[in-house]
mmCIF file of C-alpha atoms in Angstrom:
data_model
loop_
_atom_site.group_PDB
_atom_site.id
_atom_site.type_symbol
_atom_site.label_atom_id
_atom_site.label_comp_id
_atom_site.label_asym_id
_atom_site.label_seq_id
_atom_site.Cartn_x
_atom_site.Cartn_y
_atom_site.Cartn_z
ATOM 1 C CA MET A 1 -9.917 -30.679 13.968
ATOM 2 C CA ILE A 2 -6.718 -30.682 11.943
ATOM 3 C CA GLU A 3 -8.280 -28.436 9.390
ATOM 4 C CA ALA A 4 -8.605 -25.670 11.986
ATOM 5 C CA LEU A 5 -4.813 -25.631 12.947
ATOM 6 C CA PRO A 6 -3.578 -23.348 10.361
ATOM 7 C CA LEU A 7 -6.352 -20.902 10.999
ATOM 8 C CA VAL A 8 -5.804 -21.101 14.834
ATOM 9 C CA GLY A 9 -2.021 -20.551 14.187
ATOM 10 C CA TYR A 10 -2.908 -17.509 12.152
ATOM 11 C CA CYS A 11 -4.977 -16.148 14.975
ATOM 12 C CA CYS A 12 -2.179 -16.723 17.513
ATOM 13 C CA LEU A 13 0.283 -15.004 15.232
ATOM 14 C CA LEU A 14 -2.079 -12.040 14.888
ATOM 15 C CA ALA A 15 -2.181 -11.816 18.582
ATOM 16 C CA ALA A 16 1.579 -11.949 18.824
ATOM 17 C CA ALA A 17 1.890 -9.268 16.259
ATOM 18 C CA ALA A 18 -0.482 -7.023 18.165
ATOM 19 C CA THR A 19 1.364 -7.620 21.334
ATOM 20 C CA THR A 20 4.770 -6.768 19.892
ATOM 21 C CA ASP A 21 3.474 -3.716 18.149
ATOM 22 C CA LEU A 22 1.863 -2.605 21.449
ATOM 23 C CA LEU A 23 4.964 -3.025 23.528
ATOM 24 C CA ARG A 24 7.706 -2.217 20.929
ATOM 25 C CA TYR A 25 5.946 -0.394 18.036
ATOM 26 C CA ARG A 26 7.398 -3.098 15.769
ATOM 27 C CA ILE A 27 5.909 -6.049 13.953
ATOM 28 C CA PRO A 28 8.598 -8.673 13.321
ATOM 29 C CA ASN A 29 8.839 -9.812 9.791
ATOM 30 C CA VAL A 30 9.103 -13.532 11.037
ATOM 31 C CA LEU A 31 5.505 -13.209 12.377
ATOM 32 C CA VAL A 32 4.138 -11.811 9.284
ATOM 33 C CA GLY A 33 6.037 -14.385 7.158
ATOM 34 C CA ALA A 34 4.759 -17.176 9.195
ATOM 35 C CA MET A 35 1.067 -15.955 8.743
ATOM 36 C CA ALA A 36 1.759 -15.967 4.933
ATOM 37 C CA LEU A 37 3.322 -19.313 4.985
ATOM 38 C CA LEU A 38 0.362 -20.806 6.938
ATOM 39 C CA TYR A 39 -2.073 -19.796 4.324
ATOM 40 C CA PRO A 40 -1.045 -22.445 1.789
ATOM 41 C CA ALA A 41 -1.300 -24.984 4.687
ATOM 42 C CA HIS A 42 -4.787 -23.741 5.244
ATOM 43 C CA LEU A 43 -5.741 -24.297 1.624
ATOM 44 C CA LEU A 44 -4.194 -27.821 1.747
ATOM 45 C CA VAL A 45 -6.437 -28.842 4.632
ATOM 46 C CA ARG A 46 -9.469 -26.745 3.538
ATOM 47 C CA PRO A 47 -9.349 -26.824 -0.335
ATOM 48 C CA ASP A 48 -13.050 -25.486 -0.364
ATOM 49 C CA ARG A 49 -11.498 -22.129 0.966
ATOM 50 C CA LEU A 50 -9.572 -21.576 -2.255
ATOM 51 C CA ASP A 51 -10.497 -18.147 -3.463
ATOM 52 C CA LEU A 52 -8.343 -16.522 -6.015
ATOM 53 C CA SER A 53 -9.810 -13.038 -5.232
ATOM 54 C CA ALA A 54 -8.011 -13.253 -1.843
ATOM 55 C CA PHE A 55 -4.698 -12.839 -3.609
ATOM 56 C CA ALA A 56 -6.029 -9.914 -5.613
ATOM 57 C CA ALA A 57 -7.323 -8.276 -2.315
ATOM 58 C CA ALA A 58 -3.965 -8.979 -0.650
ATOM 59 C CA GLY A 59 -2.041 -7.463 -3.610
ATOM 60 C CA ALA A 60 -4.120 -4.402 -3.762
ATOM 61 C CA VAL A 61 -3.858 -3.793 0.001
ATOM 62 C CA LEU A 62 -0.131 -4.248 -0.151
ATOM 63 C CA ALA A 63 0.126 -1.754 -3.005
ATOM 64 C CA VAL A 64 -1.973 0.868 -1.063
ATOM 65 C CA GLY A 65 -0.021 0.035 2.073
ATOM 66 C CA PHE A 66 3.381 0.632 0.442
ATOM 67 C CA VAL A 67 2.124 3.979 -0.885
ATOM 68 C CA LEU A 68 1.002 4.948 2.587
ATOM 69 C CA PHE A 69 4.260 3.783 3.957
ATOM 70 C CA ALA A 70 6.288 5.795 1.392
ATOM 71 C CA TRP A 71 4.163 8.896 2.377
ATOM 72 C CA GLY A 72 5.042 8.215 6.058
ATOM 73 C CA ARG A 73 1.356 7.599 7.038
ATOM 74 C CA ILE A 74 1.843 4.047 8.346
ATOM 75 C CA GLY A 75 4.871 1.771 9.239
ATOM 76 C CA GLY A 76 6.066 -0.954 6.925
ATOM 77 C CA GLY A 77 5.104 -3.604 9.361
ATOM 78 C CA ASP A 78 1.569 -2.360 9.355
ATOM 79 C CA ALA A 79 1.491 -2.466 5.529
ATOM 80 C CA LYS A 80 2.688 -6.061 5.517
ATOM 81 C CA LEU A 81 0.390 -7.126 8.290
ATOM 82 C CA LEU A 82 -2.564 -5.696 6.700
ATOM 83 C CA ALA A 83 -1.733 -7.342 3.365
ATOM 84 C CA VAL A 84 -1.449 -10.825 5.022
ATOM 85 C CA ALA A 85 -4.623 -10.219 6.911
ATOM 86 C CA ALA A 86 -6.385 -9.273 3.683
ATOM 87 C CA LEU A 87 -5.120 -12.554 2.113
ATOM 88 C CA TRP A 88 -6.688 -14.550 4.986
ATOM 89 C CA ALA A 89 -9.813 -12.455 4.888
ATOM 90 C CA GLY A 90 -10.335 -12.635 1.206
ATOM 91 C CA ALA A 91 -12.304 -10.265 -0.895
ATOM 92 C CA ALA A 92 -15.565 -11.217 0.611
ATOM 93 C CA ASP A 93 -14.528 -10.460 4.253
ATOM 94 C CA LEU A 94 -12.179 -7.568 3.480
ATOM 95 C CA PRO A 95 -14.913 -4.969 4.279
ATOM 96 C CA LEU A 96 -15.321 -6.601 7.701
ATOM 97 C CA LEU A 97 -11.581 -6.567 8.312
ATOM 98 C CA LEU A 98 -11.256 -2.890 7.351
ATOM 99 C CA ALA A 99 -14.464 -1.875 9.341
ATOM 100 C CA VAL A 100 -13.234 -3.517 12.516
ATOM 101 C CA MET A 101 -9.663 -2.178 12.038
ATOM 102 C CA ALA A 102 -11.059 1.220 11.558
ATOM 103 C CA LEU A 103 -13.355 1.220 14.593
ATOM 104 C CA THR A 104 -10.465 -0.211 16.762
ATOM 105 C CA GLY A 105 -8.074 2.356 15.477
ATOM 106 C CA GLY A 106 -10.758 5.079 16.121
ATOM 107 C CA ALA A 107 -11.117 3.951 19.660
ATOM 108 C CA MET A 108 -7.352 3.799 20.172
ATOM 109 C CA SER A 109 -7.112 7.365 18.730
ATOM 110 C CA VAL A 110 -9.624 8.626 21.303
ATOM 111 C CA LEU A 111 -7.483 7.241 24.083
ATOM 112 C CA VAL A 112 -4.235 8.758 22.535
ATOM 113 C CA VAL A 113 -5.638 12.144 21.839
ATOM 114 C CA GLY A 114 -7.193 12.729 25.230
ATOM 115 C CA ARG A 115 -5.559 13.341 28.474
ATOM 116 C CA SER A 116 -6.039 9.879 29.498
ATOM 117 C CA ARG A 117 -2.956 9.033 27.471
ATOM 118 C CA PHE A 118 -0.808 10.392 30.367
ATOM 119 C CA LEU A 119 -2.425 7.826 32.747
ATOM 120 C CA LEU A 120 -1.901 5.056 30.118
ATOM 121 C CA ALA A 121 1.820 6.268 29.645
ATOM 122 C CA ARG A 122 2.335 6.210 33.408
ATOM 123 C CA ALA A 123 0.903 2.638 33.664
ATOM 124 C CA ALA A 124 3.055 1.532 30.656
ATOM 125 C CA GLY A 125 6.140 2.973 32.254
ATOM 126 C CA ALA A 126 5.308 1.304 35.596
ATOM 127 C CA VAL A 127 5.258 -2.135 33.895
ATOM 128 C CA GLY A 128 8.481 -1.433 32.161
ATOM 129 C CA SER A 129 7.220 -0.580 28.597
ATOM 130 C CA VAL A 130 9.294 2.491 27.961
ATOM 131 C CA ARG A 131 8.552 2.448 24.206
ATOM 132 C CA LEU A 132 4.836 2.262 24.709
ATOM 133 C CA ARG A 133 5.076 5.102 27.372
ATOM 134 C CA ASP A 134 7.036 7.330 24.986
ATOM 135 C CA GLY A 135 4.621 6.515 22.107
ATOM 136 C CA LEU A 136 1.586 7.405 24.019
ATOM 137 C CA ILE A 137 3.069 10.685 25.009
ATOM 138 C CA ALA A 138 3.998 11.357 21.435
ATOM 139 C CA ARG A 139 0.544 10.396 20.319
ATOM 140 C CA GLU A 140 1.724 7.432 18.186
ATOM 141 C CA LEU A 141 -0.688 4.487 17.581
ATOM 142 C CA PRO A 142 0.523 1.017 17.532
ATOM 143 C CA TYR A 143 -1.871 0.291 14.568
ATOM 144 C CA GLY A 144 -0.906 -3.368 14.339
ATOM 145 C CA VAL A 145 -3.324 -3.778 17.342
ATOM 146 C CA ALA A 146 -6.218 -2.421 15.133
ATOM 147 C CA ILE A 147 -5.192 -4.570 12.141
ATOM 148 C CA ALA A 148 -5.040 -7.634 14.314
ATOM 149 C CA ALA A 149 -8.416 -6.897 15.681
ATOM 150 C CA GLY A 150 -9.773 -6.685 12.096
ATOM 151 C CA GLY A 151 -7.886 -9.870 11.139
ATOM 152 C CA LEU A 152 -9.371 -11.767 14.078
ATOM 153 C CA ALA A 153 -12.863 -10.544 13.408
ATOM 154 C CA SER A 154 -12.537 -11.779 9.666
ATOM 155 C CA ALA A 155 -11.265 -15.120 10.944
ATOM 156 C CA ILE A 156 -14.231 -15.773 13.191
ATOM 157 C CA PRO A 157 -16.547 -16.902 10.438
ATOM 158 C CA ALA A 158 -13.962 -19.279 9.107
ATOM 159 C CA LEU A 159 -13.395 -20.715 12.558
ATOM 160 C CA ALA A 160 -17.097 -21.136 13.074
ATOM 161 C CA GLY A 161 -17.644 -22.843 9.696
#
């Protein structure tokens, strides 16, 4: 049971990051930092999960993320969140993380591109989420939601085993 705590904590932090990105279009550094700090705790209780390729995967994803950030394609929080999710996924589950992220992002894009975004924006405004309302109207995606979906999907095998 105790060996699952860091992984469960990571999943909870992913959900929190998705929620804050959805509501405020911002992923707090404290959430991403906490996810990164939980990883060594995970390895302490599950030394069988040590995979050095996870660090290489996270480094590569972080490098690509920062290039995309510099080009204005993604936010800095998205780049950091994706790198930490890649660390937790490792090289073996990185394709799953990226596939689920892409599918979720695609589904979100369909909602934001179509006229349904105005209904969603009205609903967001009605519950007091002005930033989400404005983002939907401007066709901005809170991509941390898609990243978190991919991170959760790649964590499921580790939770099960």
